[in-house]
């Protein structure tokens, strides 16, 4: 059964508003453009710590560029509650070890699902260690990411770590469109590939096909 995660999120946010207190959220961030709308939306309800943990990103200079843009966005974005940034270690070896045997898988398949889990597992562990009330990820804002799979993984990790997972599908209700508008407003760097060497190669193939048409 395919869940409507926006409706589930609506219900959770309603409960938070009724309780009156401002909970803490560890928000895994893949990049500044994807984070923009999510921060605008969720900072109404949470004190947010952005966790930039993305060992899939290659090369390291690209990792540093995206982390820098995230920091710049947070420094400029209006907010009702606190927003801070934690940049995780750059450990591309973990991603390549995870990808062994899956190098030829198409984008959006099993390799990507394992990458979701790698990043969310690190986020869940950090959330538990830091005593956060919730954790989630910005990844579901992308039309290229599988929100059903992301939320399934989040649910499993929540049961393991004891921290509530904030179910979401941030592309809903114009979320992706709003992220594009905010990216233009803040002049954010918008990369043309997800982050890994495999997605970069696929993006380059698409560009070559366009040129050849």
PDB file of C-alpha atoms in Angstrom:
ATOM      1  CA  UNK A   1       0.000   0.000   0.000  1.00  0.00           C
ATOM      2  CA  UNK A   2       1.361   3.428  -1.005  1.00  0.00           C
ATOM      3  CA  UNK A   3       1.099   5.872   1.893  1.00  0.00           C
ATOM      4  CA  UNK A   4       0.361   9.589   1.570  1.00  0.00           C
ATOM      5  CA  UNK A   5       3.204  10.889   3.697  1.00  0.00           C
ATOM      6  CA  UNK A   6       2.120  14.505   3.406  1.00  0.00           C
ATOM      7  CA  UNK A   7      -1.122  13.665   5.217  1.00  0.00           C
ATOM      8  CA  UNK A   8       0.865  11.806   7.895  1.00  0.00           C
ATOM      9  CA  UNK A   9       3.160  14.829   8.261  1.00  0.00           C
ATOM     10  CA  UNK A  10       0.155  17.162   8.520  1.00  0.00           C
ATOM     11  CA  UNK A  11      -1.142  15.118  11.435  1.00  0.00           C
ATOM     12  CA  UNK A  12       2.206  15.131  13.247  1.00  0.00           C
ATOM     13  CA  UNK A  13       2.655  18.878  12.818  1.00  0.00           C
ATOM     14  CA  UNK A  14      -0.858  19.442  14.137  1.00  0.00           C
ATOM     15  CA  UNK A  15       0.008  17.472  17.291  1.00  0.00           C
ATOM     16  CA  UNK A  16       3.223  19.465  17.736  1.00  0.00           C
ATOM     17  CA  UNK A  17       1.359  22.767  17.442  1.00  0.00           C
ATOM     18  CA  UNK A  18      -1.241  21.597  19.959  1.00  0.00           C
ATOM     19  CA  UNK A  19       1.463  20.604  22.462  1.00  0.00           C
ATOM     20  CA  UNK A  20       2.948  24.087  22.271  1.00  0.00           C
ATOM     21  CA  UNK A  21       6.585  23.103  22.852  1.00  0.00           C
ATOM     22  CA  UNK A  22       9.216  23.360  20.086  1.00  0.00           C
ATOM     23  CA  UNK A  23      10.847  19.949  19.513  1.00  0.00           C
ATOM     24  CA  UNK A  24      14.298  19.352  18.066  1.00  0.00           C
ATOM     25  CA  UNK A  25      14.762  17.917  14.582  1.00  0.00           C
ATOM     26  CA  UNK A  26      17.907  16.467  13.035  1.00  0.00           C
ATOM     27  CA  UNK A  27      17.410  17.072   9.318  1.00  0.00           C
ATOM     28  CA  UNK A  28      19.685  15.189   6.956  1.00  0.00           C
ATOM     29  CA  UNK A  29      20.543  17.617   4.133  1.00  0.00           C
ATOM     30  CA  UNK A  30      21.762  16.619   0.694  1.00  0.00           C
ATOM     31  CA  UNK A  31      22.279  20.180  -0.617  1.00  0.00           C
ATOM     32  CA  UNK A  32      21.158  23.783  -0.172  1.00  0.00           C
ATOM     33  CA  UNK A  33      18.508  23.829  -2.949  1.00  0.00           C
ATOM     34  CA  UNK A  34      16.692  20.794  -1.537  1.00  0.00           C
ATOM     35  CA  UNK A  35      16.982  22.185   2.001  1.00  0.00           C
ATOM     36  CA  UNK A  36      15.584  25.610   1.162  1.00  0.00           C
ATOM     37  CA  UNK A  37      11.874  24.829   1.076  1.00  0.00           C
ATOM     38  CA  UNK A  38      12.134  22.205   3.817  1.00  0.00           C
ATOM     39  CA  UNK A  39      13.699  24.768   6.165  1.00  0.00           C
ATOM     40  CA  UNK A  40      11.138  27.410   5.261  1.00  0.00           C
ATOM     41  CA  UNK A  41       8.398  24.890   6.021  1.00  0.00           C
ATOM     42  CA  UNK A  42       9.660  23.076   9.112  1.00  0.00           C
ATOM     43  CA  UNK A  43      11.366  25.925  10.973  1.00  0.00           C
ATOM     44  CA  UNK A  44       7.856  27.028  11.940  1.00  0.00           C
ATOM     45  CA  UNK A  45       7.615  23.936  14.133  1.00  0.00           C
ATOM     46  CA  UNK A  46      11.133  22.794  15.102  1.00  0.00           C
ATOM     47  CA  UNK A  47      14.552  23.854  16.265  1.00  0.00           C
ATOM     48  CA  UNK A  48      16.502  22.329  13.386  1.00  0.00           C
ATOM     49  CA  UNK A  49      20.027  20.972  13.114  1.00  0.00           C
ATOM     50  CA  UNK A  50      20.987  20.265   9.511  1.00  0.00           C
ATOM     51  CA  UNK A  51      23.230  17.225   9.185  1.00  0.00           C
ATOM     52  CA  UNK A  52      25.250  17.300   5.970  1.00  0.00           C
ATOM     53  CA  UNK A  53      26.374  13.693   5.700  1.00  0.00           C
ATOM     54  CA  UNK A  54      26.873  12.610   2.082  1.00  0.00           C
ATOM     55  CA  UNK A  55      29.836  10.278   1.458  1.00  0.00           C
ATOM     56  CA  UNK A  56      28.349   9.557  -1.974  1.00  0.00           C
ATOM     57  CA  UNK A  57      29.338  12.987  -3.302  1.00  0.00           C
ATOM     58  CA  UNK A  58      32.336  13.053  -5.633  1.00  0.00           C
ATOM     59  CA  UNK A  59      34.774  14.686  -5.891  1.00  0.00           C
ATOM     60  CA  UNK A  60      35.587  16.093  -2.455  1.00  0.00           C
ATOM     61  CA  UNK A  61      35.632  19.624  -3.894  1.00  0.00           C
ATOM     62  CA  UNK A  62      31.969  19.134  -4.835  1.00  0.00           C
ATOM     63  CA  UNK A  63      31.224  17.998  -1.273  1.00  0.00           C
ATOM     64  CA  UNK A  64      32.888  21.133   0.101  1.00  0.00           C
ATOM     65  CA  UNK A  65      31.043  23.384  -2.358  1.00  0.00           C
ATOM     66  CA  UNK A  66      27.639  21.967  -1.412  1.00  0.00           C
ATOM     67  CA  UNK A  67      28.424  22.175   2.296  1.00  0.00           C
ATOM     68  CA  UNK A  68      29.474  25.801   1.862  1.00  0.00           C
ATOM     69  CA  UNK A  69      26.266  26.685   0.016  1.00  0.00           C
ATOM     70  CA  UNK A  70      24.227  25.067   2.775  1.00  0.00           C
ATOM     71  CA  UNK A  71      25.968  27.192   5.381  1.00  0.00           C
ATOM     72  CA  UNK A  72      25.393  30.327   3.327  1.00  0.00           C
ATOM     73  CA  UNK A  73      21.688  29.553   2.929  1.00  0.00           C
ATOM     74  CA  UNK A  74      21.259  29.072   6.671  1.00  0.00           C
ATOM     75  CA  UNK A  75      23.046  32.358   7.385  1.00  0.00           C
ATOM     76  CA  UNK A  76      20.627  34.251   5.087  1.00  0.00           C
ATOM     77  CA  UNK A  77      17.304  32.440   5.488  1.00  0.00           C
ATOM     78  CA  UNK A  78      14.678  33.990   7.796  1.00  0.00           C
ATOM     79  CA  UNK A  79      13.446  31.610  10.479  1.00  0.00           C
ATOM     80  CA  UNK A  80      11.052  31.451  13.388  1.00  0.00           C
ATOM     81  CA  UNK A  81      13.141  28.940  15.368  1.00  0.00           C
ATOM     82  CA  UNK A  82      16.795  27.974  15.561  1.00  0.00           C
ATOM     83  CA  UNK A  83      18.652  26.484  12.565  1.00  0.00           C
ATOM     84  CA  UNK A  84      22.239  25.241  12.751  1.00  0.00           C
ATOM     85  CA  UNK A  85      24.488  23.116  10.529  1.00  0.00           C
ATOM     86  CA  UNK A  86      26.716  20.132  11.275  1.00  0.00           C
ATOM     87  CA  UNK A  87      28.973  18.935   8.450  1.00  0.00           C
ATOM     88  CA  UNK A  88      29.704  15.226   8.752  1.00  0.00           C
ATOM     89  CA  UNK A  89      32.976  13.617   7.766  1.00  0.00           C
ATOM     90  CA  UNK A  90      33.754  13.040   4.103  1.00  0.00           C
ATOM     91  CA  UNK A  91      34.233   9.293   3.831  1.00  0.00           C
ATOM     92  CA  UNK A  92      33.754   8.311   0.191  1.00  0.00           C
ATOM     93  CA  UNK A  93      35.217   4.872   0.942  1.00  0.00           C
ATOM     94  CA  UNK A  94      31.991   3.923   2.762  1.00  0.00           C
ATOM     95  CA  UNK A  95      29.949   4.753  -0.320  1.00  0.00           C
ATOM     96  CA  UNK A  96      32.171   2.824  -2.726  1.00  0.00           C
ATOM     97  CA  UNK A  97      32.252  -0.177  -0.394  1.00  0.00           C
ATOM     98  CA  UNK A  98      28.447  -0.119  -0.270  1.00  0.00           C
ATOM     99  CA  UNK A  99      28.270   0.145  -4.072  1.00  0.00           C
ATOM    100  CA  UNK A 100      30.371  -2.928  -4.844  1.00  0.00           C
ATOM    101  CA  UNK A 101      28.572  -5.127  -7.342  1.00  0.00           C
ATOM    102  CA  UNK A 102      25.978  -2.435  -8.063  1.00  0.00           C
ATOM    103  CA  UNK A 103      28.090  -0.154 -10.241  1.00  0.00           C
ATOM    104  CA  UNK A 104      26.033  -0.851 -13.369  1.00  0.00           C
ATOM    105  CA  UNK A 105      22.630  -0.434 -11.731  1.00  0.00           C
ATOM    106  CA  UNK A 106      20.534   2.382 -13.213  1.00  0.00           C
ATOM    107  CA  UNK A 107      19.835   5.497 -11.177  1.00  0.00           C
ATOM    108  CA  UNK A 108      16.818   5.075  -8.908  1.00  0.00           C
ATOM    109  CA  UNK A 109      17.452   1.382  -8.267  1.00  0.00           C
ATOM    110  CA  UNK A 110      18.960  -0.749  -5.516  1.00  0.00           C
ATOM    111  CA  UNK A 111      22.243   1.166  -5.339  1.00  0.00           C
ATOM    112  CA  UNK A 112      20.320   4.376  -4.607  1.00  0.00           C
ATOM    113  CA  UNK A 113      18.203   2.621  -1.975  1.00  0.00           C
ATOM    114  CA  UNK A 114      21.355   1.444  -0.206  1.00  0.00           C
ATOM    115  CA  UNK A 115      22.708   4.979  -0.403  1.00  0.00           C
ATOM    116  CA  UNK A 116      19.519   6.260   1.253  1.00  0.00           C
ATOM    117  CA  UNK A 117      20.056   3.766   4.056  1.00  0.00           C
ATOM    118  CA  UNK A 118      23.739   4.625   4.469  1.00  0.00           C
ATOM    119  CA  UNK A 119      22.991   8.307   4.969  1.00  0.00           C
ATOM    120  CA  UNK A 120      19.853   7.837   7.042  1.00  0.00           C
ATOM    121  CA  UNK A 121      21.525   5.280   9.329  1.00  0.00           C
ATOM    122  CA  UNK A 122      24.260   7.780  10.141  1.00  0.00           C
ATOM    123  CA  UNK A 123      21.607  10.431  10.740  1.00  0.00           C
ATOM    124  CA  UNK A 124      19.622   8.141  13.043  1.00  0.00           C
ATOM    125  CA  UNK A 125      22.748   7.314  15.049  1.00  0.00           C
ATOM    126  CA  UNK A 126      23.604  11.015  15.398  1.00  0.00           C
ATOM    127  CA  UNK A 127      20.015  11.792  16.414  1.00  0.00           C
ATOM    128  CA  UNK A 128      20.122   9.152  19.141  1.00  0.00           C
ATOM    129  CA  UNK A 129      23.500  10.309  20.422  1.00  0.00           C
ATOM    130  CA  UNK A 130      22.373  13.944  20.418  1.00  0.00           C
ATOM    131  CA  UNK A 131      19.027  13.314  22.106  1.00  0.00           C
ATOM    132  CA  UNK A 132      16.952  14.744  19.262  1.00  0.00           C
ATOM    133  CA  UNK A 133      13.168  14.401  19.289  1.00  0.00           C
ATOM    134  CA  UNK A 134      12.909  13.624  15.557  1.00  0.00           C
ATOM    135  CA  UNK A 135      15.041  12.934  12.506  1.00  0.00           C
ATOM    136  CA  UNK A 136      14.271  13.019   8.776  1.00  0.00           C
ATOM    137  CA  UNK A 137      15.833  13.910   5.412  1.00  0.00           C
ATOM    138  CA  UNK A 138      15.406  16.501   2.680  1.00  0.00           C
ATOM    139  CA  UNK A 139      15.811  13.812   0.004  1.00  0.00           C
ATOM    140  CA  UNK A 140      12.088  13.302  -0.596  1.00  0.00           C
ATOM    141  CA  UNK A 141      11.776  16.770  -2.137  1.00  0.00           C
ATOM    142  CA  UNK A 142      13.453  15.528  -5.304  1.00  0.00           C
ATOM    143  CA  UNK A 143      11.175  14.114  -8.023  1.00  0.00           C
ATOM    144  CA  UNK A 144      13.980  11.615  -8.669  1.00  0.00           C
ATOM    145  CA  UNK A 145      13.928  10.148  -5.151  1.00  0.00           C
ATOM    146  CA  UNK A 146      11.608   7.380  -3.969  1.00  0.00           C
ATOM    147  CA  UNK A 147       9.691   8.803  -1.005  1.00  0.00           C
ATOM    148  CA  UNK A 148       8.054   5.452  -0.247  1.00  0.00           C
ATOM    149  CA  UNK A 149      11.450   3.773   0.146  1.00  0.00           C
ATOM    150  CA  UNK A 150      12.912   6.675   2.130  1.00  0.00           C
ATOM    151  CA  UNK A 151      10.073   6.557   4.638  1.00  0.00           C
ATOM    152  CA  UNK A 152      10.221   2.768   4.915  1.00  0.00           C
ATOM    153  CA  UNK A 153      13.920   3.007   5.780  1.00  0.00           C
ATOM    154  CA  UNK A 154      13.250   5.848   8.206  1.00  0.00           C
ATOM    155  CA  UNK A 155      10.600   3.778   9.971  1.00  0.00           C
ATOM    156  CA  UNK A 156      12.984   0.812  10.371  1.00  0.00           C
ATOM    157  CA  UNK A 157      15.809   2.984  11.689  1.00  0.00           C
ATOM    158  CA  UNK A 158      13.462   4.759  14.090  1.00  0.00           C
ATOM    159  CA  UNK A 159      12.518   1.427  15.630  1.00  0.00           C
ATOM    160  CA  UNK A 160      16.208   0.575  16.018  1.00  0.00           C
ATOM    161  CA  UNK A 161      17.424   3.888  17.477  1.00  0.00           C
ATOM    162  CA  UNK A 162      14.352   4.935  19.479  1.00  0.00           C
ATOM    163  CA  UNK A 163      14.092   8.403  17.889  1.00  0.00           C
ATOM    164  CA  UNK A 164      10.882   9.369  16.073  1.00  0.00           C
ATOM    165  CA  UNK A 165      11.138   9.582  12.301  1.00  0.00           C
ATOM    166  CA  UNK A 166       9.298  12.517  10.733  1.00  0.00           C
ATOM    167  CA  UNK A 167       7.481  11.020   7.757  1.00  0.00           C
ATOM    168  CA  UNK A 168       7.444  13.283   4.730  1.00  0.00           C
ATOM    169  CA  UNK A 169       7.208  13.728   0.991  1.00  0.00           C
ATOM    170  CA  UNK A 170       8.408  17.283   0.613  1.00  0.00           C
ATOM    171  CA  UNK A 171       7.797  17.450  -3.137  1.00  0.00           C
ATOM    172  CA  UNK A 172       4.054  17.491  -2.417  1.00  0.00           C
ATOM    173  CA  UNK A 173       2.013  20.719  -2.500  1.00  0.00           C
ATOM    174  CA  UNK A 174       4.473  22.461  -4.751  1.00  0.00           C
ATOM    175  CA  UNK A 175       7.473  21.826  -2.503  1.00  0.00           C
ATOM    176  CA  UNK A 176       9.883  21.100  -5.347  1.00  0.00           C
ATOM    177  CA  UNK A 177       8.669  24.156  -7.297  1.00  0.00           C
ATOM    178  CA  UNK A 178       9.136  26.324  -4.195  1.00  0.00           C
ATOM    179  CA  UNK A 179      12.679  24.996  -3.738  1.00  0.00           C
ATOM    180  CA  UNK A 180      13.468  26.105  -7.306  1.00  0.00           C
ATOM    181  CA  UNK A 181      12.054  29.571  -6.568  1.00  0.00           C
ATOM    182  CA  UNK A 182      14.095  29.883  -3.369  1.00  0.00           C
ATOM    183  CA  UNK A 183      17.225  28.667  -5.154  1.00  0.00           C
ATOM    184  CA  UNK A 184      16.820  31.495  -7.655  1.00  0.00           C
ATOM    185  CA  UNK A 185      16.035  34.014  -4.906  1.00  0.00           C
ATOM    186  CA  UNK A 186      19.192  33.160  -2.954  1.00  0.00           C
ATOM    187  CA  UNK A 187      21.375  32.474  -6.001  1.00  0.00           C
ATOM    188  CA  UNK A 188      22.081  28.926  -4.864  1.00  0.00           C
ATOM    189  CA  UNK A 189      24.384  26.603  -6.735  1.00  0.00           C
ATOM    190  CA  UNK A 190      22.182  23.909  -8.307  1.00  0.00           C
ATOM    191  CA  UNK A 191      24.180  20.844  -9.293  1.00  0.00           C
ATOM    192  CA  UNK A 192      23.094  18.818 -12.331  1.00  0.00           C
ATOM    193  CA  UNK A 193      23.717  15.400 -10.745  1.00  0.00           C
ATOM    194  CA  UNK A 194      22.751  13.763  -7.471  1.00  0.00           C
ATOM    195  CA  UNK A 195      26.293  13.540  -6.206  1.00  0.00           C
ATOM    196  CA  UNK A 196      27.941  10.177  -6.902  1.00  0.00           C
ATOM    197  CA  UNK A 197      30.210   9.269  -9.811  1.00  0.00           C
ATOM    198  CA  UNK A 198      27.458   7.093 -11.251  1.00  0.00           C
ATOM    199  CA  UNK A 199      24.855   9.861 -11.316  1.00  0.00           C
ATOM    200  CA  UNK A 200      27.443  12.247 -12.774  1.00  0.00           C
ATOM    201  CA  UNK A 201      28.216   9.824 -15.592  1.00  0.00           C
ATOM    202  CA  UNK A 202      24.511   9.449 -16.326  1.00  0.00           C
ATOM    203  CA  UNK A 203      24.054  13.241 -16.389  1.00  0.00           C
ATOM    204  CA  UNK A 204      26.964  13.540 -18.817  1.00  0.00           C
ATOM    205  CA  UNK A 205      25.396  10.883 -21.083  1.00  0.00           C
ATOM    206  CA  UNK A 206      22.109  12.809 -21.117  1.00  0.00           C
ATOM    207  CA  UNK A 207      23.921  16.018 -22.057  1.00  0.00           C
ATOM    208  CA  UNK A 208      25.805  14.243 -24.836  1.00  0.00           C
ATOM    209  CA  UNK A 209      22.538  12.865 -26.213  1.00  0.00           C
ATOM    210  CA  UNK A 210      21.005  16.362 -26.255  1.00  0.00           C
ATOM    211  CA  UNK A 211      23.984  17.738 -28.125  1.00  0.00           C
ATOM    212  CA  UNK A 212      23.809  14.854 -30.621  1.00  0.00           C
ATOM    213  CA  UNK A 213      20.118  15.388 -31.406  1.00  0.00           C
TER     214      UNK A 213
END
